[in-house]
Amino acid sequence: MAMLLRKLCESASLKRSSNSNNSSERTHHHQHSAPLGSFDSLPSDLLIKILRLLGPKHSAKLSLVCKSWRSLVSDNELWAHFLQIQQPQHYDSILFSETNLTSSYRLPVLVTQTRCLSFQHVYAQRERLPAAVIIDGGSGYCKFGWSKHERPLDRTATFLEFGNVETPIYSRLRHFFATVYGRMKVKPSSQAVVVSLPICHYDDTDSAKASRHQLKEAICTALFDMNVPSVCALNQATLALYAAKQTSGIAVNIGFQVTSVVPILNGKVMRKVGVEVVGLGALKLTGFLREKMQQNNLHFESLYTVRTLKEKLCYVAFDYEAEKLKDTHASFEAVEGRFTLSEERFQTGEILFQPRLCGLRAMGLHQAIALCMDHCYSAELAGGSDWFKTIVLSGGSACLPGLAERLEKELHSLLPPHMSNGIRVIPPPHGADTAWFGAKLIGSLSTFPAPWCTTKKQFRQKSKLNRKW
Ligand SMILES: Nc1ncnc2c1ncn2[C@@H]1O[C@H](COP(=O)(O)OP(=O)(O)OP(=O)(O)O)[C@@H](O)[C@H]1O
């Protein structure tokens, strides 16, 4: 094989030199004589196999030799293979994003468009792309890092460091972004940023719209004042949906303080249909477990221990009543020592379905989702009658094992068959970093940053115009 590869390269370089010596001969050569030199006799699938072994760099070089090599090398399957071996675990996400998200106008992609996609071009563009900064600033925890990295570089407790609501929003944001860039040890002016917008001011009212606009403006102003060259700001729910390789569906984010149920059609939040919000989140879950542990004489020093036990031992029961009859003891070695939990393990997650267990008069998560689905159905939007049947979970607390299965079961029993048939509840595809991963997908696109980002100049011009009007 090594000999074969050497011969291939020799033939290619021979051909290149003869081509550059005589251009009229080149035309003749391509059209009539052996266009691939001594490899002409080999079937093209074998040649593709050889190219696979040569790798992307050498294959790209071969495509410079002549038209015939270029045509052979441009094989889409070959470059799909190179994309796959480069990031085997994310290949599906790359395919999804390159077919559905390359333009920021998130219209449904036509089949013909998919066929036009040149994987060689996609590969080359992605290689050339400098890494972007990815910041998902959650209300509890901020995840930040690089688009070319597998996962966030770090997490910081947003609520502890930046949670002072009395501070004017602009200075809080400046401090927040300066801290993130400081921790990443990078100059803000060196690269574009993809930043998440929190899921808040959900309503379809003018005042909520104005608040959303104000928040986005404040985020962009803070970043541009720090000389970031271009900014892409997208809401967390849409990013979570992208992370699950979907452009339409219902994004359910179990956040730090609240849970939001967000209908999204072709990447756009359907505020007219309605976003449901339940006042339950990570804080309530931890608080509930703490109470249960205290009631059951399980002594701990730090709330951090309770949070760790929640993450390591808690789960959602498929059938709450049946679970009570089982032996559910399990232990975990925390920093403070060894803890054994039993019923607390599934009682904690149960508050999502029965909020009254923690003294809250609110809808259960399944009810909020069913209500949202019902609104989607009644709205009769152009997306058809199925787009809202895909439900994507996100947020750290949505990582509780068993949550997706239980939700699916509850939705089936709440909804009539024409609405529940085909329901799919997808667990957080990238755990607590789901929205971050969605933003990473955007920051890694072959077309990034152009269609997704606003440059400093564009932003300033738009702000000036807005002020005039
Ligand atoms: N495997 C897990 N099981 C249960 N809870 C988890 C798990 N992993 C993380 N969490 C919890 O998730 C919470 C943090 O969630 P997340 O990072 O989604 O918050 P956030 O993004 O700041 O919230 P928001 O969406 O409101 O901005 C923490 O309380 C943490 O304990």
Short mmCIF file of C-alpha atoms and ligand atoms in Angstrom, two decimals:
data_model
loop_
_atom_site.label_atom_id
_atom_site.label_comp_id
_atom_site.label_asym_id
_atom_site.label_seq_id
_atom_site.Cartn_x
_atom_site.Cartn_y
_atom_site.Cartn_z
CA MET A 1 0.00 0.00 0.00
CA ALA A 2 2.83 2.38 0.86
CA MET A 3 4.26 1.80 -2.60
CA LEU A 4 0.92 2.47 -4.18
CA LEU A 5 0.56 5.73 -2.32
CA ARG A 6 4.06 6.81 -3.29
CA LYS A 7 3.31 6.03 -6.92
CA LEU A 8 0.12 8.03 -6.70
CA CYS A 9 1.96 11.08 -5.43
CA GLU A 10 4.70 10.68 -8.03
CA SER A 11 2.16 10.43 -10.80
CA ALA A 12 0.39 13.49 -9.45
CA SER A 13 3.53 15.60 -9.25
CA LEU A 14 4.69 14.44 -12.68
CA LYS A 15 1.34 15.40 -14.05
CA ARG A 16 1.42 18.75 -12.30
CA SER A 17 4.81 19.65 -13.78
CA SER A 18 3.79 18.57 -17.28
CA ASN A 19 0.59 20.54 -16.92
CA SER A 20 2.36 23.69 -15.90
CA ASN A 21 4.83 23.28 -18.80
CA ASN A 22 2.24 23.04 -21.50
CA SER A 23 -1.22 24.33 -21.07
CA SER A 24 -2.50 23.41 -24.54
CA GLU A 25 -1.32 19.89 -23.98
CA ARG A 26 -3.21 19.95 -20.66
CA THR A 27 -6.56 20.38 -22.34
CA HIS A 28 -5.81 17.57 -24.72
CA HIS A 29 -4.58 15.39 -21.91
CA HIS A 30 -7.73 15.81 -19.82
CA GLN A 31 -10.06 15.09 -22.58
CA HIS A 32 -8.44 12.25 -24.47
CA SER A 33 -5.52 10.45 -22.90
CA ALA A 34 -5.34 8.87 -19.45
CA PRO A 35 -6.57 11.73 -17.25
CA LEU A 36 -5.41 10.15 -13.99
CA GLY A 37 -2.01 9.09 -15.31
CA SER A 38 -0.95 5.56 -14.40
CA PHE A 39 -4.02 5.27 -12.17
CA ASP A 40 -6.45 5.39 -15.02
CA SER A 41 -6.94 1.66 -15.01
CA LEU A 42 -8.06 1.60 -11.38
CA PRO A 43 -11.79 1.74 -10.66
CA SER A 44 -12.81 4.99 -9.03
CA ASP A 45 -14.03 3.35 -5.81
CA LEU A 46 -10.54 1.92 -5.31
CA LEU A 47 -9.02 5.33 -5.98
CA ILE A 48 -11.36 6.83 -3.40
CA LYS A 49 -10.17 4.21 -0.93
CA ILE A 50 -6.60 5.28 -1.63
CA LEU A 51 -7.54 8.93 -1.14
CA ARG A 52 -9.09 8.03 2.20
CA LEU A 53 -5.74 6.62 3.25
CA LEU A 54 -3.90 9.67 1.99
CA GLY A 55 -6.00 11.92 4.22
CA PRO A 56 -7.53 15.35 3.66
CA LYS A 57 -4.31 17.33 3.24
CA HIS A 58 -2.83 15.19 0.46
CA SER A 59 -6.21 14.69 -1.19
CA ALA A 60 -6.70 18.44 -1.35
CA LYS A 61 -3.24 18.75 -2.97
CA LEU A 62 -4.16 16.17 -5.58
CA SER A 63 -7.20 18.17 -6.56
CA LEU A 64 -4.83 20.92 -7.76
CA VAL A 65 -3.24 18.61 -10.32
CA CYS A 66 -5.87 18.62 -13.01
CA LYS A 67 -9.61 18.61 -13.64
CA SER A 68 -9.90 14.83 -13.48
CA TRP A 69 -8.20 14.60 -10.11
CA ARG A 70 -10.22 17.55 -8.92
CA SER A 71 -13.43 15.87 -9.91
CA LEU A 72 -12.38 12.59 -8.26
CA VAL A 73 -11.24 14.33 -5.07
CA SER A 74 -14.44 16.39 -4.79
CA ASP A 75 -16.36 13.21 -3.99
CA ASN A 76 -18.80 14.10 -1.20
CA GLU A 77 -18.53 10.75 0.53
CA LEU A 78 -14.77 11.12 0.74
CA TRP A 79 -15.04 14.45 2.58
CA ALA A 80 -17.91 13.22 4.70
CA HIS A 81 -15.50 10.49 5.76
CA PHE A 82 -12.80 13.04 6.60
CA LEU A 83 -15.28 15.10 8.60
CA GLN A 84 -16.32 11.95 10.39
CA ILE A 85 -12.84 10.80 11.35
CA GLN A 86 -11.97 14.28 12.52
CA GLN A 87 -14.87 14.40 15.00
CA PRO A 88 -16.54 10.99 15.08
CA GLN A 89 -18.67 11.80 18.13
CA HIS A 90 -20.08 14.99 16.58
CA TYR A 91 -20.41 13.98 12.96
CA ASP A 92 -24.23 13.90 13.08
CA SER A 93 -24.32 17.34 14.67
CA ILE A 94 -21.96 18.70 12.02
CA LEU A 95 -24.15 17.26 9.26
CA PHE A 96 -27.23 18.69 10.90
CA SER A 97 -25.77 22.15 11.38
CA GLU A 98 -24.18 22.35 7.92
CA THR A 99 -27.45 21.34 6.26
CA ASN A 100 -29.86 23.33 8.41
CA LEU A 101 -28.07 26.25 9.96
CA THR A 102 -25.61 27.64 7.44
CA SER A 103 -27.78 30.64 6.80
CA SER A 104 -29.34 32.42 9.73
CA TYR A 105 -32.69 32.47 7.93
CA ARG A 106 -33.91 29.29 9.45
CA LEU A 107 -36.33 28.21 6.79
CA PRO A 108 -36.94 24.52 6.27
CA VAL A 109 -34.16 23.23 4.05
CA LEU A 110 -35.14 21.89 0.68
CA VAL A 111 -33.85 18.51 -0.39
CA THR A 112 -32.17 20.07 -3.39
CA GLN A 113 -30.20 22.39 -1.13
CA THR A 114 -28.86 19.43 0.81
CA ARG A 115 -27.65 17.85 -2.40
CA CYS A 116 -25.70 20.97 -3.32
CA LEU A 117 -23.65 20.87 -0.15
CA SER A 118 -19.98 20.34 -0.98
CA PHE A 119 -18.36 18.55 1.91
CA GLN A 120 -14.91 19.39 0.57
CA HIS A 121 -15.79 23.06 0.81
CA VAL A 122 -17.35 22.58 4.25
CA TYR A 123 -14.23 20.75 5.45
CA ALA A 124 -11.88 23.42 4.12
CA GLN A 125 -13.92 26.28 5.55
CA ARG A 126 -14.21 24.67 8.96
CA GLU A 127 -10.46 24.05 9.01
CA ARG A 128 -9.77 27.66 8.11
CA LEU A 129 -12.18 29.07 10.66
CA PRO A 130 -10.53 30.60 13.74
CA ALA A 131 -12.02 29.42 17.03
CA ALA A 132 -14.85 31.56 18.39
CA VAL A 133 -15.55 32.30 22.03
CA ILE A 134 -18.72 30.59 23.28
CA ILE A 135 -20.48 31.99 26.35
CA ASP A 136 -23.66 30.55 27.81
CA GLY A 137 -24.43 32.79 30.74
CA GLY A 138 -27.11 30.95 32.70
CA SER A 139 -28.84 32.60 35.63
CA GLY A 140 -27.13 30.11 37.95
CA TYR A 141 -24.01 29.02 36.13
CA CYS A 142 -22.07 30.44 33.21
CA LYS A 143 -20.32 28.04 30.84
CA PHE A 144 -17.64 29.45 28.59
CA GLY A 145 -14.99 28.14 26.25
CA TRP A 146 -13.91 27.69 22.64
CA SER A 147 -15.93 26.57 19.64
CA LYS A 148 -13.21 24.07 18.72
CA HIS A 149 -13.26 22.41 22.11
CA GLU A 150 -15.29 19.42 23.11
CA ARG A 151 -16.79 21.07 26.20
CA PRO A 152 -16.67 24.38 28.09
CA LEU A 153 -13.33 25.42 29.45
CA ASP A 154 -14.90 26.35 32.75
CA ARG A 155 -18.07 27.17 34.65
CA THR A 156 -18.61 29.98 37.04
CA ALA A 157 -21.43 30.52 39.51
CA THR A 158 -23.13 33.51 37.87
CA PHE A 159 -25.53 34.04 40.75
CA LEU A 160 -22.72 34.34 43.30
CA GLU A 161 -20.42 36.57 41.32
CA PHE A 162 -22.73 38.73 39.26
CA GLY A 163 -26.09 38.36 40.95
CA ASN A 164 -26.33 41.83 42.48
CA VAL A 165 -29.52 43.13 40.93
CA GLU A 166 -28.96 46.63 42.25
CA THR A 167 -25.95 47.14 40.03
CA PRO A 168 -26.92 48.80 36.75
CA ILE A 169 -27.20 46.13 34.08
CA TYR A 170 -24.50 47.53 31.78
CA SER A 171 -21.75 47.57 34.38
CA ARG A 172 -22.78 44.13 35.61
CA LEU A 173 -22.52 42.77 32.07
CA ARG A 174 -19.17 44.47 31.50
CA HIS A 175 -17.83 42.96 34.69
CA PHE A 176 -19.27 39.58 33.75
CA PHE A 177 -17.75 39.51 30.23
CA ALA A 178 -14.43 40.95 31.42
CA THR A 179 -14.25 38.13 33.97
CA VAL A 180 -14.99 35.49 31.34
CA TYR A 181 -12.35 36.86 28.92
CA GLY A 182 -9.91 37.19 31.80
CA ARG A 183 -10.39 33.55 32.76
CA MET A 184 -10.02 32.46 29.17
CA LYS A 185 -6.82 34.56 29.01
CA VAL A 186 -7.81 36.01 25.67
CA LYS A 187 -8.17 39.45 24.17
CA PRO A 188 -11.83 40.21 23.32
CA SER A 189 -10.78 41.85 20.04
CA SER A 190 -9.22 38.65 18.68
CA GLN A 191 -12.31 36.63 17.78
CA ALA A 192 -16.07 36.55 17.29
CA VAL A 193 -18.32 35.46 20.13
CA VAL A 194 -21.50 33.41 20.30
CA VAL A 195 -23.41 34.36 23.41
CA SER A 196 -26.67 32.96 24.73
CA LEU A 197 -29.62 35.15 25.63
CA PRO A 198 -31.51 34.08 28.74
CA ILE A 199 -35.04 32.77 28.34
CA CYS A 200 -36.91 35.67 29.94
CA HIS A 201 -39.52 38.28 29.10
CA TYR A 202 -41.39 35.51 27.30
CA ASP A 203 -44.68 37.24 26.59
CA ASP A 204 -45.86 38.44 23.24
CA THR A 205 -46.49 41.94 24.55
CA ASP A 206 -44.84 45.20 23.51
CA SER A 207 -43.29 45.69 26.91
CA ALA A 208 -41.79 42.16 26.97
CA LYS A 209 -40.49 42.73 23.45
CA ALA A 210 -38.92 46.01 24.56
CA SER A 211 -37.28 44.30 27.55
CA ARG A 212 -35.85 41.55 25.35
CA HIS A 213 -34.53 44.14 22.94
CA GLN A 214 -33.02 46.14 25.79
CA LEU A 215 -31.26 43.09 27.20
CA LYS A 216 -29.85 42.11 23.81
CA GLU A 217 -28.70 45.69 23.21
CA ALA A 218 -27.03 45.79 26.62
CA ILE A 219 -25.21 42.51 25.97
CA CYS A 220 -24.03 43.64 22.52
CA THR A 221 -23.04 47.12 23.76
CA ALA A 222 -20.98 45.62 26.58
CA LEU A 223 -19.22 43.24 24.18
CA PHE A 224 -18.61 45.84 21.44
CA ASP A 225 -17.32 48.33 24.00
CA MET A 226 -14.74 45.67 24.82
CA ASN A 227 -13.84 45.62 21.12
CA VAL A 228 -15.24 42.20 20.29
CA PRO A 229 -15.31 42.22 16.44
CA SER A 230 -18.65 40.45 15.94
CA VAL A 231 -21.38 39.06 18.13
CA CYS A 232 -23.98 36.34 17.62
CA ALA A 233 -26.64 36.38 20.34
CA LEU A 234 -29.24 33.61 20.37
CA ASN A 235 -31.67 32.50 23.02
CA GLN A 236 -30.86 29.48 25.17
CA ALA A 237 -33.97 27.51 24.20
CA THR A 238 -33.19 27.66 20.48
CA LEU A 239 -29.58 26.72 21.16
CA ALA A 240 -30.70 23.68 23.16
CA LEU A 241 -32.92 22.62 20.28
CA TYR A 242 -30.01 22.91 17.83
CA ALA A 243 -27.85 20.85 20.17
CA ALA A 244 -30.45 18.09 19.83
CA LYS A 245 -30.24 18.41 16.03
CA GLN A 246 -33.70 19.93 15.73
CA THR A 247 -34.93 23.23 14.32
CA SER A 248 -38.52 22.80 15.49
CA GLY A 249 -39.99 21.41 18.67
CA ILE A 250 -40.60 22.31 22.28
CA ALA A 251 -37.52 23.22 24.29
CA VAL A 252 -37.99 22.55 27.99
CA ASN A 253 -35.30 24.18 30.10
CA ILE A 254 -35.16 23.32 33.78
CA GLY A 255 -33.30 26.40 34.84
CA PHE A 256 -31.80 27.63 38.05
CA GLN A 257 -34.98 29.16 39.44
CA VAL A 258 -37.69 28.50 36.86
CA THR A 259 -38.56 25.99 34.18
CA SER A 260 -39.62 27.24 30.78
CA VAL A 261 -41.49 25.43 28.05
CA VAL A 262 -40.72 27.13 24.75
CA PRO A 263 -42.35 26.27 21.40
CA ILE A 264 -39.94 26.84 18.53
CA LEU A 265 -40.74 26.58 14.82
CA ASN A 266 -37.87 26.72 12.31
CA GLY A 267 -35.57 28.20 14.94
CA LYS A 268 -38.00 30.94 15.90
CA VAL A 269 -39.63 31.17 19.31
CA MET A 270 -43.41 31.09 18.84
CA ARG A 271 -44.28 33.69 21.44
CA LYS A 272 -47.74 34.11 19.96
CA VAL A 273 -48.41 30.46 20.75
CA GLY A 274 -47.17 30.99 24.29
CA VAL A 275 -44.21 30.10 26.49
CA GLU A 276 -45.17 28.32 29.71
CA VAL A 277 -43.21 29.01 32.87
CA VAL A 278 -43.24 26.96 36.08
CA GLY A 279 -41.63 28.35 39.21
CA LEU A 280 -39.52 25.26 39.81
CA GLY A 281 -35.85 24.84 39.11
CA ALA A 282 -32.51 23.59 40.38
CA LEU A 283 -32.66 25.70 43.55
CA LYS A 284 -36.01 24.20 44.60
CA LEU A 285 -34.76 20.67 43.96
CA THR A 286 -31.67 21.19 46.11
CA GLY A 287 -33.75 22.95 48.78
CA PHE A 288 -36.25 20.10 48.86
CA LEU A 289 -33.53 17.46 49.24
CA ARG A 290 -31.94 19.50 52.03
CA GLU A 291 -35.25 19.58 53.89
CA LYS A 292 -35.79 15.86 53.44
CA MET A 293 -32.27 15.11 54.67
CA GLN A 294 -32.81 17.28 57.73
CA GLN A 295 -36.15 15.58 58.45
CA ASN A 296 -34.48 12.20 58.19
CA ASN A 297 -31.58 13.19 60.48
CA LEU A 298 -28.93 13.09 57.79
CA HIS A 299 -26.43 15.69 58.97
CA PHE A 300 -24.34 17.73 56.55
CA GLU A 301 -22.25 20.86 56.81
CA SER A 302 -22.45 22.32 53.36
CA LEU A 303 -25.15 22.84 50.78
CA TYR A 304 -22.56 21.75 48.24
CA THR A 305 -22.89 18.22 49.68
CA VAL A 306 -26.66 18.27 49.15
CA ARG A 307 -26.18 19.45 45.56
CA THR A 308 -23.65 16.70 44.93
CA LEU A 309 -25.97 14.05 46.37
CA LYS A 310 -28.79 15.37 44.20
CA GLU A 311 -26.58 15.03 41.11
CA LYS A 312 -25.18 11.62 42.05
CA LEU A 313 -28.06 9.78 43.68
CA CYS A 314 -31.38 11.33 42.68
CA TYR A 315 -33.61 10.18 39.85
CA VAL A 316 -37.18 10.38 38.62
CA ALA A 317 -39.43 7.39 39.28
CA PHE A 318 -41.34 5.98 36.35
CA ASP A 319 -44.19 5.16 38.72
CA TYR A 320 -43.98 7.16 41.95
CA GLU A 321 -46.31 5.01 44.05
CA ALA A 322 -44.68 1.75 42.91
CA GLU A 323 -41.23 3.17 43.66
CA LYS A 324 -42.18 3.72 47.30
CA LEU A 325 -42.55 -0.04 47.72
CA LYS A 326 -39.03 -0.77 46.51
CA ASP A 327 -35.75 -0.79 48.37
CA THR A 328 -34.05 2.26 46.90
CA HIS A 329 -31.08 2.66 49.26
CA ALA A 330 -27.89 3.92 47.65
CA SER A 331 -24.75 5.56 49.01
CA PHE A 332 -22.27 8.15 47.84
CA GLU A 333 -18.90 9.16 49.21
CA ALA A 334 -19.08 12.96 49.39
CA VAL A 335 -16.27 15.25 50.58
CA GLU A 336 -17.95 15.40 54.01
CA GLY A 337 -18.29 11.63 54.25
CA ARG A 338 -20.50 8.79 53.16
CA PHE A 339 -24.22 9.42 52.75
CA THR A 340 -26.99 6.92 52.18
CA LEU A 341 -30.30 8.06 50.72
CA SER A 342 -33.43 6.06 50.00
CA GLU A 343 -36.85 7.63 49.28
CA GLU A 344 -35.29 11.08 49.03
CA ARG A 345 -33.66 9.89 45.84
CA PHE A 346 -36.90 9.92 43.86
CA GLN A 347 -38.98 12.24 46.04
CA THR A 348 -36.75 15.15 45.03
CA GLY A 349 -37.40 14.85 41.27
CA GLU A 350 -41.08 14.17 41.96
CA ILE A 351 -41.65 17.83 42.85
CA LEU A 352 -41.38 18.55 39.13
CA PHE A 353 -44.54 16.50 38.61
CA GLN A 354 -46.22 17.23 41.95
CA PRO A 355 -45.13 20.72 43.00
CA ARG A 356 -47.44 20.58 46.01
CA LEU A 357 -44.92 18.15 47.60
CA CYS A 358 -42.72 21.20 48.15
CA GLY A 359 -45.62 23.46 49.06
CA LEU A 360 -45.95 25.07 45.65
CA ARG A 361 -49.27 25.70 43.97
CA ALA A 362 -48.23 25.30 40.37
CA MET A 363 -48.69 23.11 37.32
CA GLY A 364 -46.62 19.98 37.05
CA LEU A 365 -44.00 19.93 34.29
CA HIS A 366 -46.01 17.41 32.25
CA GLN A 367 -49.09 19.62 32.50
CA ALA A 368 -47.19 22.69 31.37
CA ILE A 369 -45.83 20.79 28.35
CA ALA A 370 -49.25 19.34 27.50
CA LEU A 371 -50.73 22.84 27.66
CA CYS A 372 -48.03 24.18 25.38
CA MET A 373 -48.62 21.32 22.93
CA ASP A 374 -52.32 22.02 22.96
CA HIS A 375 -51.66 25.69 22.14
CA CYS A 376 -49.32 24.65 19.31
CA TYR A 377 -51.97 22.33 17.94
CA SER A 378 -54.72 24.94 18.11
CA ALA A 379 -52.53 27.61 16.52
CA GLU A 380 -52.52 25.60 13.26
CA LEU A 381 -49.20 27.01 12.16
CA ALA A 382 -47.67 26.30 8.77
CA GLY A 383 -45.28 23.76 10.29
CA GLY A 384 -48.02 21.11 10.25
CA SER A 385 -49.41 19.17 13.18
CA ASP A 386 -46.34 17.29 14.30
CA TRP A 387 -43.49 19.76 14.81
CA PHE A 388 -44.34 20.23 18.50
CA LYS A 389 -44.19 16.51 19.25
CA THR A 390 -40.43 16.62 19.69
CA ILE A 391 -39.59 17.79 23.17
CA VAL A 392 -35.97 18.60 23.99
CA LEU A 393 -34.89 18.79 27.62
CA SER A 394 -32.09 21.07 28.77
CA GLY A 395 -30.62 22.48 31.96
CA GLY A 396 -28.56 20.64 34.56
CA SER A 397 -31.60 19.38 36.48
CA ALA A 398 -33.02 17.80 33.33
CA CYS A 399 -30.11 15.34 33.63
CA LEU A 400 -31.98 13.53 36.42
CA PRO A 401 -32.15 9.93 35.19
CA GLY A 402 -35.61 8.74 34.22
CA LEU A 403 -37.04 12.21 33.58
CA ALA A 404 -37.56 11.81 29.82
CA GLU A 405 -39.25 8.42 30.20
CA ARG A 406 -41.59 9.62 32.93
CA LEU A 407 -42.51 12.74 30.97
CA GLU A 408 -43.31 10.69 27.92
CA LYS A 409 -45.54 8.41 29.99
CA GLU A 410 -47.38 11.34 31.61
CA LEU A 411 -47.88 13.11 28.30
CA HIS A 412 -49.36 9.97 26.77
CA SER A 413 -51.87 9.75 29.57
CA LEU A 414 -52.74 13.47 29.50
CA LEU A 415 -53.13 14.02 25.77
CA PRO A 416 -55.58 12.56 23.25
CA PRO A 417 -54.00 10.01 20.86
CA HIS A 418 -53.91 12.37 17.85
CA MET A 419 -51.62 14.61 19.84
CA SER A 420 -49.61 12.07 21.77
CA ASN A 421 -48.88 9.70 18.86
CA GLY A 422 -45.30 10.22 17.81
CA ILE A 423 -44.23 12.18 20.90
CA ARG A 424 -40.51 12.02 21.58
CA VAL A 425 -38.89 13.41 24.70
CA ILE A 426 -35.14 13.84 24.18
CA PRO A 427 -32.95 13.97 27.32
CA PRO A 428 -30.37 16.80 27.42
CA PRO A 429 -28.07 15.78 24.54
CA HIS A 430 -25.02 17.36 26.16
CA GLY A 431 -25.99 17.28 29.81
CA ALA A 432 -25.79 20.59 31.65
CA ASP A 433 -23.83 22.04 28.70
CA THR A 434 -26.62 21.56 26.13
CA ALA A 435 -27.16 25.25 25.27
CA TRP A 436 -23.39 25.80 25.22
CA PHE A 437 -23.06 23.00 22.72
CA GLY A 438 -25.78 24.53 20.50
CA ALA A 439 -23.80 27.78 20.49
CA LYS A 440 -20.64 25.84 19.66
CA LEU A 441 -22.40 24.36 16.63
CA ILE A 442 -23.10 27.87 15.35
CA GLY A 443 -19.56 29.08 16.07
CA SER A 444 -18.10 26.12 14.14
CA LEU A 445 -20.22 26.49 10.99
CA SER A 446 -18.38 26.72 7.68
CA THR A 447 -20.27 29.98 7.02
CA PHE A 448 -19.49 31.53 10.41
CA PRO A 449 -19.39 34.39 11.32
CA ALA A 450 -21.05 36.18 8.39
CA PRO A 451 -24.72 35.18 8.42
CA TRP A 452 -25.04 34.83 12.17
CA CYS A 453 -23.07 37.72 13.56
CA THR A 454 -23.48 41.47 13.83
CA THR A 455 -20.27 43.40 13.46
CA LYS A 456 -19.43 46.37 15.62
CA LYS A 457 -19.97 48.70 12.66
CA GLN A 458 -23.36 47.22 11.79
CA PHE A 459 -24.43 47.41 15.42
CA ARG A 460 -23.39 51.05 15.80
CA GLN A 461 -25.14 52.00 12.54
CA LYS A 462 -28.33 50.25 13.58
CA SER A 463 -28.29 51.86 17.02
CA LYS A 464 -27.79 55.27 15.43
CA LEU A 465 -30.76 54.69 13.10
CA ASN A 466 -32.94 53.48 15.98
CA ARG A 467 -32.10 56.61 17.94
CA LYS A 468 -33.04 58.81 14.96
CA TRP A 469 -36.46 57.23 14.68
N1 LIG B 1 -26.70 15.17 36.68
C1 LIG B 1 -27.43 16.09 37.31
N2 LIG B 1 -28.54 15.73 37.97
C2 LIG B 1 -29.28 16.66 38.60
N3 LIG B 1 -28.98 17.97 38.65
C3 LIG B 1 -27.88 18.36 38.01
C4 LIG B 1 -27.05 17.47 37.30
N4 LIG B 1 -26.03 18.16 36.74
C5 LIG B 1 -26.21 19.45 37.11
N5 LIG B 1 -27.32 19.57 37.86
C6 LIG B 1 -27.85 20.78 38.50
O1 LIG B 1 -28.13 21.77 37.55
C7 LIG B 1 -28.06 23.02 38.17
C8 LIG B 1 -27.42 24.00 37.19
O2 LIG B 1 -28.18 24.01 36.04
P1 LIG B 1 -27.83 24.89 34.80
O3 LIG B 1 -26.35 24.95 34.60
O4 LIG B 1 -28.68 24.42 33.68
O5 LIG B 1 -28.35 26.31 35.31
P2 LIG B 1 -28.40 27.67 34.50
O6 LIG B 1 -28.03 27.45 33.07
O7 LIG B 1 -27.63 28.66 35.26
O8 LIG B 1 -29.95 27.97 34.64
P3 LIG B 1 -30.84 28.94 33.73
O9 LIG B 1 -31.36 28.08 32.63
O10 LIG B 1 -31.91 29.38 34.67
O11 LIG B 1 -29.98 30.05 33.25
C9 LIG B 1 -27.28 22.86 39.45
O12 LIG B 1 -28.14 23.05 40.55
C10 LIG B 1 -26.82 21.42 39.39
O13 LIG B 1 -26.84 20.82 40.67
#
